[in-house]
Short mmCIF file of C-alpha atoms in Angstrom, two decimals:
data_model
loop_
_atom_site.label_atom_id
_atom_site.label_comp_id
_atom_site.label_asym_id
_atom_site.label_seq_id
_atom_site.Cartn_x
_atom_site.Cartn_y
_atom_site.Cartn_z
CA MET A 1 -4.76 25.23 -17.60
CA ILE A 2 -5.81 23.01 -14.03
CA ALA A 3 -8.52 24.42 -12.02
CA ARG A 4 -7.95 24.40 -8.08
CA PHE A 5 -10.15 21.30 -7.66
CA GLU A 6 -10.37 19.10 -10.56
CA GLU A 7 -12.71 15.63 -10.17
CA LEU A 8 -10.97 13.15 -11.71
CA ASP A 9 -13.73 10.51 -10.84
CA TRP A 10 -16.08 9.49 -8.10
CA GLN A 11 -17.92 6.01 -7.74
CA PRO A 12 -19.66 4.19 -4.60
CA THR A 13 -17.66 1.66 -3.60
CA PRO A 14 -19.02 -1.36 -0.04
CA MET A 15 -16.49 1.31 2.05
CA GLY A 16 -18.36 4.64 1.03
CA GLU A 17 -18.38 7.74 -1.81
CA LEU A 18 -14.39 7.08 -3.73
CA THR A 19 -13.18 10.15 -5.09
CA LEU A 20 -10.23 10.97 -6.55
CA ARG A 21 -9.27 14.63 -7.44
CA ARG A 22 -6.47 16.62 -8.62
CA ARG A 23 -6.26 19.93 -7.02
CA ILE A 24 -3.21 22.79 -7.64
CA GLU A 25 -1.60 23.11 -3.31
CA PRO A 26 -2.06 27.11 -3.06
CA THR A 27 1.26 27.25 -0.72
CA LEU A 28 2.69 25.49 -2.86
CA GLY A 29 1.54 26.21 -6.43
CA VAL A 30 1.99 22.15 -6.92
CA GLU A 31 -0.12 19.66 -8.58
CA VAL A 32 -1.58 17.70 -6.35
CA PHE A 33 -3.76 14.37 -6.61
CA GLU A 34 -5.41 12.75 -3.76
CA VAL A 35 -8.07 10.21 -2.69
CA LYS A 36 -11.41 10.56 -0.33
CA LEU A 37 -13.33 7.86 1.45
CA GLY A 38 -16.32 9.34 2.34
CA GLU A 39 -14.65 13.15 3.98
CA GLU A 40 -11.37 11.00 4.90
CA PHE A 41 -8.23 11.55 3.14
CA LEU A 42 -6.56 8.57 2.23
CA MET A 43 -3.35 9.27 0.48
CA SER A 44 -1.86 12.18 -1.30
CA SER A 45 0.73 12.67 -3.80
CA LEU A 46 2.11 15.02 -1.62
CA PHE A 47 3.41 12.83 0.97
CA THR A 48 4.90 9.26 -0.67
CA VAL A 49 7.89 8.80 1.02
CA ALA A 50 6.26 6.47 3.65
CA GLU A 51 5.34 4.36 1.21
CA LYS A 52 8.34 4.23 -1.67
CA GLU A 53 10.75 2.72 1.32
CA LEU A 54 8.29 0.18 1.96
CA ALA A 55 9.51 -1.24 -0.91
CA HIS A 56 12.64 0.04 -0.45
CA LEU A 57 12.92 -1.55 3.07
CA GLY A 58 11.47 -4.59 2.04
CA LEU A 59 13.03 -5.43 -0.44
CA ALA A 60 15.95 -4.57 0.86
CA ALA A 61 15.84 -7.32 3.46
CA THR A 62 15.01 -9.96 0.79
CA GLU A 63 17.47 -12.13 -0.78
CA GLY A 64 17.97 -13.45 -3.66
CA ASP A 65 17.43 -13.17 -7.64
CA GLU A 66 14.31 -13.17 -10.04
CA LEU A 67 12.16 -12.08 -7.18
CA ALA A 68 8.17 -12.63 -7.01
CA VAL A 69 6.43 -9.66 -5.33
CA LEU A 70 2.87 -9.30 -3.79
CA VAL A 71 1.80 -5.18 -3.35
CA GLY A 72 -1.93 -5.38 -0.92
CA GLY A 73 -3.00 -1.70 -1.78
CA LEU A 74 -3.00 -0.60 -4.86
CA GLY A 75 -4.19 3.23 -4.58
CA LEU A 76 -1.41 6.40 -6.18
CA GLY A 77 0.48 3.48 -7.24
CA TYR A 78 3.91 4.92 -5.73
CA THR A 79 5.08 1.48 -3.32
CA ALA A 80 3.97 -0.59 -6.76
CA LEU A 81 6.50 0.97 -8.98
CA ALA A 82 9.30 1.73 -6.08
CA ALA A 83 8.68 -2.31 -6.38
CA LEU A 84 9.64 -2.00 -10.08
CA ALA A 85 12.82 -0.53 -9.36
CA ASP A 86 14.33 -2.61 -8.27
CA PRO A 87 16.05 -5.03 -11.09
CA ARG A 88 15.11 -8.37 -9.65
CA VAL A 89 12.07 -7.80 -9.46
CA THR A 90 10.72 -10.43 -12.27
CA ALA A 91 7.26 -10.21 -11.56
CA LEU A 92 4.74 -7.86 -9.37
CA THR A 93 1.25 -8.45 -8.84
CA VAL A 94 -0.92 -6.04 -7.29
CA VAL A 95 -4.10 -6.62 -5.13
CA ASP A 96 -7.06 -4.18 -4.74
CA ALA A 97 -10.07 -5.12 -3.68
CA LEU A 98 -11.62 -1.82 -5.20
CA PRO A 99 -12.22 -1.92 -9.01
CA THR A 100 -12.28 2.11 -9.16
CA VAL A 101 -8.66 2.18 -8.32
CA ILE A 102 -7.46 -0.03 -10.92
CA ASP A 103 -9.23 1.30 -13.64
CA TRP A 104 -7.45 4.43 -12.73
CA HIS A 105 -4.52 3.28 -13.36
CA GLN A 106 -5.46 1.46 -16.72
CA ARG A 107 -6.88 4.76 -17.56
CA GLY A 108 -3.72 6.54 -17.06
CA LEU A 109 -5.17 9.00 -14.65
CA LEU A 110 -2.43 9.04 -12.33
CA PRO A 111 1.49 10.43 -12.55
CA THR A 112 2.81 6.78 -11.62
CA SER A 113 -0.26 4.46 -14.19
CA SER A 114 2.24 4.69 -17.52
CA ALA A 115 4.82 3.27 -15.86
CA LEU A 116 2.93 0.94 -13.78
CA THR A 117 0.91 -0.16 -17.02
CA GLY A 118 3.33 -0.45 -19.33
CA ASP A 119 5.66 -2.50 -17.33
CA ALA A 120 5.36 -6.27 -18.47
CA ARG A 121 5.96 -7.71 -14.86
CA THR A 122 3.09 -6.37 -13.46
CA ARG A 123 0.05 -7.88 -13.32
CA LEU A 124 -3.55 -5.52 -11.06
CA GLN A 125 -5.80 -7.99 -10.04
CA VAL A 126 -9.11 -7.16 -8.26
CA ASP A 127 -9.65 -9.35 -5.31
CA ASP A 128 -9.73 -8.82 -1.62
CA PHE A 129 -6.12 -8.76 -0.03
CA PHE A 130 -7.16 -10.36 3.31
CA ALA A 131 -9.58 -12.94 1.96
CA LEU A 132 -6.39 -14.06 -0.60
CA MET A 133 -4.05 -14.16 2.82
CA ARG A 134 -6.64 -16.02 5.15
CA ALA A 135 -7.29 -18.94 2.48
CA GLU A 136 -5.18 -22.21 2.67
CA PRO A 137 -2.45 -22.08 0.25
CA THR A 138 -2.75 -24.81 -2.21
CA PRO A 139 0.29 -26.96 -4.18
CA ASP A 140 -0.42 -24.60 -7.50
CA SER A 141 -0.82 -21.45 -5.04
CA PRO A 142 1.85 -18.67 -6.23
CA ARG A 143 4.23 -18.22 -2.42
CA TYR A 144 5.66 -15.25 -2.91
CA ASP A 145 9.89 -13.70 -1.68
CA ALA A 146 8.02 -10.20 -0.42
CA ILE A 147 4.74 -8.99 0.32
CA LEU A 148 4.48 -5.28 0.64
CA VAL A 149 0.95 -3.73 2.31
CA ASP A 150 -0.37 -0.42 2.42
CA ILE A 151 -4.35 -0.58 2.76
CA ASP A 152 -5.58 -0.08 6.54
CA HIS A 153 -4.08 3.11 7.91
CA SER A 154 -2.52 1.11 11.27
CA PRO A 155 -2.73 -2.23 12.61
CA ARG A 156 -5.69 -0.85 15.33
CA HIS A 157 -7.44 1.94 13.00
CA GLN A 158 -8.59 -0.25 9.97
CA LEU A 159 -10.78 1.20 7.16
CA ASP A 160 -12.76 -1.93 7.61
CA PRO A 161 -13.71 -4.26 10.58
CA SER A 162 -13.10 -7.60 8.65
CA HIS A 163 -9.11 -6.51 8.31
CA ALA A 164 -8.87 -6.82 11.65
CA ASP A 165 -7.60 -9.99 11.84
CA LEU A 166 -4.42 -10.27 9.72
CA TYR A 167 -2.64 -8.24 12.88
CA THR A 168 -3.47 -10.90 15.09
CA VAL A 169 -1.57 -13.41 15.71
CA SER A 170 -3.43 -16.42 13.99
CA GLY A 171 -3.76 -13.62 10.91
CA LEU A 172 0.01 -13.25 10.56
CA GLN A 173 0.48 -16.73 10.00
CA ALA A 174 -2.15 -17.50 7.60
CA LEU A 175 0.05 -14.72 5.82
CA ALA A 176 3.48 -16.12 6.09
CA ARG A 177 2.38 -19.43 4.76
CA HIS A 178 1.87 -17.58 2.00
CA LEU A 179 6.18 -16.22 1.06
CA GLN A 180 8.77 -18.37 0.28
CA VAL A 181 10.89 -19.50 2.74
CA GLY A 182 13.07 -16.85 4.02
CA GLY A 183 10.88 -14.13 2.92
CA ILE A 184 9.74 -11.34 4.26
CA PHE A 185 6.37 -8.95 5.29
CA ALA A 186 6.19 -5.29 5.50
CA LEU A 187 3.83 -2.94 6.10
CA TRP A 188 3.66 0.61 6.92
CA SER A 189 1.37 2.61 8.97
CA ASP A 190 0.39 6.06 9.46
CA ASP A 191 0.71 5.38 13.63
CA PRO A 192 4.21 5.01 15.65
CA PRO A 193 5.80 1.55 16.39
CA ASP A 194 3.32 -0.05 18.42
CA ASP A 195 3.96 -2.83 20.91
CA ASP A 196 1.88 -5.12 20.86
CA PHE A 197 1.54 -5.63 17.65
CA MET A 198 6.19 -5.81 17.44
CA ALA A 199 5.14 -8.39 19.89
CA SER A 200 2.76 -10.42 17.91
CA LEU A 201 5.07 -10.27 14.73
CA GLY A 202 7.65 -11.70 16.98
CA SER A 203 5.83 -14.93 17.87
CA VAL A 204 5.69 -15.13 13.53
CA PHE A 205 8.63 -14.32 12.28
CA VAL A 206 12.15 -14.72 13.17
CA THR A 207 13.01 -11.14 12.74
CA SER A 208 10.48 -8.06 12.90
CA THR A 209 11.87 -4.35 12.78
CA ALA A 210 9.57 -1.38 13.56
CA HIS A 211 11.59 2.28 10.85
CA VAL A 212 10.41 5.35 11.71
CA ILE A 213 10.72 7.46 8.38
CA SER A 214 10.75 10.76 9.01
CA PHE A 215 9.99 13.54 5.29
CA ASP A 216 9.12 17.26 5.20
CA ASN A 217 5.95 18.07 5.89
CA ARG A 218 5.43 20.74 3.15
CA ILE A 219 1.94 22.08 4.55
CA THR A 220 2.93 22.44 8.07
CA GLY A 221 6.67 23.30 7.86
CA GLY A 222 7.38 20.56 10.03
CA THR A 223 8.09 16.79 10.21
CA SER A 224 6.21 13.79 10.61
CA THR A 225 6.31 10.52 10.28
CA ASN A 226 5.06 6.94 9.46
CA THR A 227 6.28 3.41 10.82
CA VAL A 228 7.02 0.60 7.98
CA TYR A 229 7.55 -2.50 9.45
CA VAL A 230 10.02 -4.99 7.94
CA THR A 231 10.03 -9.40 9.20
CA THR A 232 11.81 -11.84 7.66
CA THR A 233 10.69 -15.49 8.01
#
């Protein structure tokens, strides 16, 4: 039997106290894994449709075979696992700034963990995704066919102010240097499509589309939405 609330891990981080907990959702009687940063809920295994669609839509726009994919933000692992479902993906690098999150998966604490860590294509890397994107690529730097990002709440609402530059024209230009010619950049957002951000994407990428992802909210009984931006170089 699982207690209604079970704290699986708690760690202090530079951004606040990070908690992984497992609970039974009383209205549905289902097991839920969720992550909190301080008093703020970051993610829940109840709502993973848009996280999976980030990978599905991003890779659907990616041409070619033997794809090298970079995922910014490991979290509960649903975006990374959805990317691995594409047989064209031969190398998947998942970057997270918090060693604790990678440790959760290496310890097998989450439903996605064994499939992720047991796949030879997967590499989990502790690093600052934003710093990686700012860095000038060298001749030996990897170039990715797809970069999929789910870290901040949205381009306007970041977990840390230091992330804000990624969502500017210069930040997007820096990110694009890490893509192969014809590569794609896809981004999850908790907000509706943002016209100003779309304008910034349009000034950097050849195409840019904002997909509104609707899904049943089993808590409210209604429908919720997220946004997935997909661009091509």
